[in-house]
Tab-separated table of C-alpha atoms and ligand atoms in Angstrom:
chain	number	residue	atom	x	y	z
A	143	MET	CA	16.518	3.447	-22.026
A	144	VAL	CA	12.930	2.185	-22.148
A	145	SER	CA	11.800	-0.936	-24.028
A	146	TYR	CA	8.635	-2.328	-25.591
A	147	GLY	CA	6.588	-4.248	-23.016
A	148	GLU	CA	7.723	-1.914	-20.227
A	149	LYS	CA	5.467	0.470	-18.265
A	150	VAL	CA	6.346	4.184	-18.425
A	151	LEU	CA	4.890	7.349	-16.968
A	152	LEU	CA	4.143	10.276	-19.267
A	153	VAL	CA	4.161	13.458	-17.176
A	154	ASP	CA	3.160	16.927	-18.404
A	155	ARG	CA	4.464	20.189	-16.955
A	156	LYS	CA	1.281	20.728	-14.954
A	157	GLY	CA	1.725	17.403	-13.119
A	158	GLY	CA	-0.739	15.358	-15.219
A	159	LYS	CA	0.405	11.706	-15.345
A	160	HIS	CA	-0.416	8.720	-17.549
A	161	LEU	CA	0.891	5.181	-17.058
A	162	ILE	CA	1.189	3.275	-20.334
A	163	THR	CA	2.630	-0.066	-21.464
A	164	LEU	CA	4.830	0.381	-24.537
A	165	GLU	CA	3.906	-1.530	-27.696
A	166	GLU	CA	5.684	-1.450	-31.041
A	167	GLY	CA	3.631	0.839	-33.342
A	168	GLY	CA	1.266	1.732	-30.447
A	169	LYS	CA	-0.460	5.100	-29.978
A	170	PHE	CA	-1.593	6.775	-26.754
A	171	HIS	CA	-4.430	9.306	-26.846
A	172	THR	CA	-4.301	12.220	-24.383
A	173	LYS	CA	-6.732	15.158	-24.281
A	174	HIS	CA	-3.869	17.148	-25.851
A	175	GLY	CA	-3.419	14.768	-28.798
A	176	GLU	CA	-1.726	11.518	-29.755
A	177	ILE	CA	1.674	10.188	-28.647
A	178	LEU	CA	3.519	7.470	-30.611
A	179	HIS	CA	4.983	4.695	-28.471
A	180	ASP	CA	7.918	4.413	-30.916
A	181	GLU	CA	8.846	8.036	-30.131
A	182	VAL	CA	8.749	7.302	-26.391
A	183	VAL	CA	11.213	4.437	-26.931
A	184	ALA	CA	13.369	6.657	-29.161
A	185	VAL	CA	13.754	9.487	-26.581
A	186	GLY	CA	14.147	7.113	-23.602
A	187	GLU	CA	13.939	7.767	-19.848
A	188	GLY	CA	14.102	11.466	-18.938
A	189	GLY	CA	13.439	12.547	-22.538
A	190	TRP	CA	10.472	14.518	-23.914
A	191	VAL	CA	7.864	13.496	-26.474
A	192	SER	CA	5.274	15.722	-28.160
A	193	THR	CA	1.674	14.958	-29.033
A	194	HIS	CA	0.643	15.602	-32.632
A	195	LEU	CA	-0.770	18.927	-31.277
A	196	GLY	CA	2.622	19.917	-29.848
A	197	VAL	CA	2.039	19.339	-26.114
A	198	LYS	CA	5.115	17.895	-24.433
A	199	TYR	CA	5.336	14.997	-21.984
A	200	ALA	CA	8.383	13.765	-20.047
A	201	VAL	CA	9.104	10.034	-20.185
A	202	LEU	CA	9.799	8.547	-16.741
A	203	LYS	CA	9.966	5.047	-15.288
A	204	PRO	CA	7.310	4.423	-12.611
A	205	CYS	CA	8.398	3.601	-9.066
A	206	PHE	CA	6.653	0.944	-6.952
A	207	TRP	CA	4.264	3.559	-5.473
A	208	ASP	CA	3.161	4.719	-8.919
A	209	LEU	CA	2.141	1.136	-9.710
A	210	LEU	CA	0.584	0.494	-6.284
A	211	GLN	CA	-1.639	3.568	-6.512
A	212	ARG	CA	-3.038	2.340	-9.817
A	213	CYS	CA	-4.016	-1.121	-8.504
A	214	ARG	CA	-7.621	-2.273	-8.597
A	215	ARG	CA	-9.530	-1.457	-5.376
A	216	GLY	CA	-12.042	-3.561	-3.466
A	217	PRO	CA	-12.436	-2.755	0.237
A	218	GLN	CA	-10.867	0.399	1.676
A	219	ALA	CA	-7.075	0.063	1.441
A	220	VAL	CA	-4.380	1.431	3.743
A	221	HIS	CA	-3.388	4.911	2.544
A	222	PRO	CA	0.202	5.344	1.249
A	223	LYS	CA	1.014	8.043	3.860
A	224	ASP	CA	0.110	5.538	6.593
A	225	ILE	CA	2.044	2.697	4.937
A	226	GLY	CA	5.180	4.847	5.255
A	227	ILE	CA	4.688	5.195	9.024
A	228	MET	CA	3.805	1.510	9.425
A	229	LEU	CA	6.987	0.347	7.680
A	230	VAL	CA	9.118	2.457	10.011
A	231	GLU	CA	7.235	1.768	13.260
A	232	LEU	CA	7.096	-1.966	12.555
A	233	GLY	CA	10.805	-2.038	11.694
A	234	VAL	CA	10.150	-3.850	8.408
A	235	GLU	CA	13.398	-5.047	6.827
A	236	PRO	CA	14.438	-7.330	3.968
A	237	GLY	CA	14.064	-11.021	4.827
A	238	MET	CA	11.386	-10.571	7.511
A	239	SER	CA	8.277	-12.752	7.816
A	240	ILE	CA	4.904	-11.013	8.224
A	241	ILE	CA	1.433	-12.282	9.098
A	242	ASP	CA	-1.493	-10.079	7.986
A	243	VAL	CA	-5.276	-9.824	8.086
A	244	GLY	CA	-7.256	-8.927	5.941
A	245	SER	CA	-5.818	-8.931	2.466
A	246	GLY	CA	-8.648	-6.657	1.219
A	247	SER	CA	-7.373	-4.951	-1.938
A	248	GLY	CA	-3.870	-6.308	-1.362
A	249	ILE	CA	-2.342	-2.850	-1.021
A	250	LEU	CA	-0.696	-3.128	2.402
A	251	ILE	CA	0.579	-6.673	1.786
A	252	SER	CA	2.063	-5.619	-1.565
A	253	ALA	CA	3.915	-2.736	0.092
A	254	LEU	CA	5.160	-5.059	2.843
A	255	ALA	CA	6.262	-7.655	0.269
A	256	ASN	CA	8.144	-5.010	-1.690
A	257	TYR	CA	10.164	-4.216	1.447
A	258	VAL	CA	10.805	-7.741	2.797
A	259	GLY	CA	11.872	-8.795	-0.706
A	260	GLU	CA	12.493	-12.267	-2.135
A	261	LYS	CA	14.093	-13.552	1.079
A	262	GLY	CA	11.060	-12.478	3.094
A	263	ARG	CA	7.501	-13.795	3.379
A	264	VAL	CA	4.031	-12.271	3.776
A	265	VAL	CA	1.146	-14.562	4.760
A	266	SER	CA	-2.232	-12.820	4.575
A	267	TYR	CA	-5.698	-14.049	5.594
A	268	GLU	CA	-8.852	-12.966	3.775
A	269	MET	CA	-12.228	-14.557	4.517
A	270	ARG	CA	-14.111	-13.102	1.541
A	271	LYS	CA	-13.424	-14.903	-1.727
A	272	GLU	CA	-14.122	-11.848	-3.923
A	273	PHE	CA	-11.592	-9.716	-2.019
A	274	ALA	CA	-9.015	-12.516	-1.962
A	275	GLU	CA	-9.328	-12.601	-5.778
A	276	ILE	CA	-8.717	-8.821	-6.080
A	277	ALA	CA	-5.750	-9.011	-3.704
A	278	LYS	CA	-4.254	-11.970	-5.614
A	279	LYS	CA	-4.610	-10.144	-8.958
A	280	ASN	CA	-2.894	-7.032	-7.598
A	281	VAL	CA	-0.081	-9.054	-6.011
A	282	GLU	CA	0.412	-10.864	-9.327
A	283	ALA	CA	0.374	-7.636	-11.372
A	284	LEU	CA	3.091	-6.227	-9.104
A	285	GLY	CA	5.257	-9.351	-9.531
A	286	LEU	CA	5.118	-10.327	-5.836
A	287	VAL	CA	3.593	-13.835	-6.004
A	288	LYS	CA	6.784	-15.537	-4.775
A	289	ILE	CA	6.684	-13.491	-1.570
A	290	VAL	CA	2.953	-13.277	-0.741
A	291	GLU	CA	0.664	-16.164	0.223
A	292	ILE	CA	-3.042	-15.300	0.491
A	293	ARG	CA	-5.101	-17.770	2.514
A	294	GLU	CA	-8.871	-17.690	2.041
A	295	ALA	CA	-9.861	-18.295	5.662
A	296	ASP	CA	-11.173	-16.682	8.833
A	297	ILE	CA	-8.099	-15.893	10.921
A	298	THR	CA	-10.043	-16.086	14.196
A	299	LYS	CA	-10.022	-19.872	13.657
A	300	GLY	CA	-6.257	-19.764	14.242
A	301	VAL	CA	-2.897	-19.737	12.432
A	302	GLN	CA	-0.662	-22.829	12.477
A	303	ASP	CA	2.622	-21.079	11.615
A	304	ARG	CA	4.783	-19.538	14.339
A	305	GLY	CA	7.756	-17.194	14.642
A	306	PHE	CA	6.621	-14.214	12.531
A	307	ASP	CA	8.611	-11.007	12.975
A	308	VAL	CA	5.647	-8.697	12.368
A	309	ALA	CA	1.832	-8.857	12.381
A	310	THR	CA	-0.467	-6.365	10.653
A	311	VAL	CA	-4.205	-6.173	11.332
A	312	ASP	CA	-6.634	-4.164	9.198
A	313	MET	CA	-10.167	-5.348	10.006
A	314	ALA	CA	-13.179	-4.094	11.937
A	315	ASN	CA	-12.674	-6.113	15.151
A	316	PRO	CA	-8.902	-6.372	15.742
A	317	TRP	CA	-9.346	-7.375	19.424
A	318	ASP	CA	-10.687	-10.743	18.215
A	319	VAL	CA	-7.384	-11.605	16.506
A	320	ILE	CA	-4.860	-10.172	18.977
A	321	PRO	CA	-4.577	-13.551	20.851
A	322	VAL	CA	-4.113	-15.368	17.501
A	323	MET	CA	-1.436	-12.897	16.390
A	324	ARG	CA	0.246	-13.219	19.781
A	325	GLU	CA	0.603	-16.978	19.177
A	326	ALA	CA	1.942	-16.456	15.659
A	327	LEU	CA	4.515	-13.776	16.578
A	328	LYS	CA	8.022	-14.496	17.819
A	329	PRO	CA	8.955	-13.124	21.289
A	330	GLY	CA	9.504	-9.379	20.882
A	331	GLY	CA	7.597	-9.400	17.575
A	332	ARG	CA	5.803	-6.220	16.519
A	333	ILE	CA	2.118	-5.754	15.798
A	334	GLY	CA	0.442	-2.899	13.905
A	335	LEU	CA	-3.326	-2.272	13.961
A	336	TYR	CA	-5.086	0.006	11.447
A	337	THR	CA	-8.469	1.236	12.725
A	338	PRO	CA	-10.572	4.177	11.503
A	339	SER	CA	-12.438	4.727	14.777
A	340	ILE	CA	-11.130	5.750	18.194
A	341	THR	CA	-13.564	3.337	19.877
A	342	GLN	CA	-11.727	0.515	18.053
A	343	VAL	CA	-8.445	1.895	19.407
A	344	ILE	CA	-9.707	1.873	23.016
A	345	ARG	CA	-10.846	-1.750	22.866
A	346	SER	CA	-7.718	-2.856	20.981
A	347	VAL	CA	-5.310	-1.235	23.437
A	348	LYS	CA	-7.132	-2.898	26.346
A	349	THR	CA	-6.798	-6.295	24.619
A	350	LEU	CA	-3.122	-5.683	23.793
A	351	LYS	CA	-2.417	-4.999	27.479
A	352	GLU	CA	-4.346	-8.125	28.562
A	353	ASN	CA	-2.181	-10.115	26.113
A	354	MET	CA	1.122	-8.823	27.542
A	355	PHE	CA	2.020	-6.499	24.673
A	356	VAL	CA	4.169	-3.521	25.681
A	357	ASP	CA	5.465	-0.310	24.087
A	358	ILE	CA	1.896	0.427	22.945
A	359	ARG	CA	1.575	3.635	20.946
A	360	THR	CA	-1.290	5.038	18.897
A	361	MET	CA	-0.847	7.745	16.288
A	362	GLU	CA	-2.321	9.231	13.164
A	363	CYS	CA	-0.622	10.867	10.216
A	364	LEU	CA	-1.854	14.084	8.599
A	365	THR	CA	-0.205	15.323	5.434
A	366	ARG	CA	-0.813	18.723	3.873
A	367	ASN	CA	0.190	19.596	0.346
A	368	ILE	CA	1.700	23.032	-0.289
A	369	ARG	CA	0.813	25.021	-3.366
A	370	VAL	CA	3.935	26.620	-4.816
A	371	GLU	CA	3.344	29.179	-7.546
A	372	GLU	CA	5.295	32.363	-8.261
A	373	VAL	CA	3.409	34.714	-5.933
A	374	LEU	CA	1.276	32.129	-4.200
A	375	VAL	CA	3.002	29.809	-1.741
A	376	ARG	CA	0.655	28.379	0.872
A	377	PRO	CA	-1.067	25.167	2.016
A	378	GLU	CA	-3.682	23.745	-0.335
A	379	SER	CA	-7.229	24.611	0.820
A	380	TRP	CA	-8.267	20.966	0.967
A	381	MET	CA	-6.583	18.095	2.736
A	382	LEU	CA	-7.414	14.500	3.615
A	383	GLY	CA	-8.743	14.892	7.156
A	384	HIS	CA	-8.732	11.306	8.388
A	385	THR	CA	-7.881	7.799	7.258
A	386	ALA	CA	-7.204	5.659	10.342
A	387	TYR	CA	-5.409	5.468	13.673
A	388	MET	CA	-2.344	3.260	13.825
A	389	THR	CA	-1.570	1.357	17.024
A	390	PHE	CA	1.800	-0.360	17.460
A	391	ALA	CA	2.993	-2.731	20.195
A	392	ARG	CA	5.517	-5.491	20.973
A	393	LYS	CA	4.938	-9.002	22.282
A	394	THR	CA	6.393	-10.140	25.603
A	395	SER	CA	6.094	-13.536	27.289
B	641	SAM	C1	-10.200	-2.817	5.204
B	641	SAM	S1	-9.980	-4.337	4.410
B	641	SAM	C2	-8.238	-4.560	4.367
B	641	SAM	C3	-7.537	-3.699	3.327
B	641	SAM	C4	-6.080	-4.059	3.113
B	641	SAM	N1	-5.306	-3.906	4.316
B	641	SAM	C5	-5.467	-3.221	1.990
B	641	SAM	O1	-4.577	-2.391	2.250
B	641	SAM	O2	-5.857	-3.413	0.821
B	641	SAM	C6	-10.450	-5.483	5.666
B	641	SAM	C7	-10.532	-6.925	5.174
B	641	SAM	O3	-10.489	-7.807	6.277
B	641	SAM	C8	-11.235	-8.960	5.941
B	641	SAM	N2	-11.540	-9.662	7.199
B	641	SAM	C9	-12.307	-9.196	8.216
B	641	SAM	N3	-12.342	-10.102	9.219
B	641	SAM	C10	-11.573	-11.164	8.831
B	641	SAM	C11	-11.222	-12.421	9.425
B	641	SAM	N4	-11.686	-12.752	10.632
B	641	SAM	N5	-10.404	-13.250	8.726
B	641	SAM	C12	-9.966	-12.924	7.493
B	641	SAM	N6	-10.271	-11.759	6.869
B	641	SAM	C13	-11.059	-10.883	7.529
B	641	SAM	C14	-12.451	-8.367	5.226
B	641	SAM	O4	-13.104	-9.319	4.434
B	641	SAM	C15	-11.812	-7.227	4.419
B	641	SAM	O5	-11.515	-7.629	3.105
């Protein structure tokens, strides 16, 4: 069942996708013709609707990632493939508390909030007002305001709170905040750094060691899509070559 006011995905057989919000009497215009919202509600989840030109679309409910990928972007956000690795390597679980810098477009913090859930907490620092506004809007649109607190401040000035389970750092000079994150983390707490350049990794790892972090590992994640057609089954010619390196470590006393 799908209801008016809800978001649904309309997916064609070639993989084209549209996210729409259902309105009573509403119409959605695709390049293949018009779809009536009332018909979408009538067929429900998993059903098919046709445009007035006869092209069919499946009606599906969006998952969190569908909504996250359609959020407004400001500064470069963490890529979904990397978020998957970060969640696992950082051991993110429901109820955990996370300290983050910088909020940027709010993509990473929204993903973290979705996993820690209502019993968890994500506190994120963002020193640029315009980016804090984008991040706040995205967090609100995803219904995560009760979990995420965005503080408009420079994190190098310090964090008062203590005892966080996890720290995430996505900014140009992570070595400047490693001592601050060390103070904010609980003993054994995990830190994850997201840095596009290997020179950032070298300096960060040195600082992590100086600050008594152990179990330091750096990795990157490459994903390759596979084209599957009747007689043609092979990797796609183009792939995303690089996003960032991810460095993980744990705090000791
Ligand atoms: C690459 S963006 C973060 C993107 C974010 N992780 C996402 O997934 O949407 C880096 C952000 O860090 C912020 N930043 C850099 N240094 C900071 C500091 N010392 N304190 C607070 N925010 C900082 C920048 O203003 C920028 O918005």
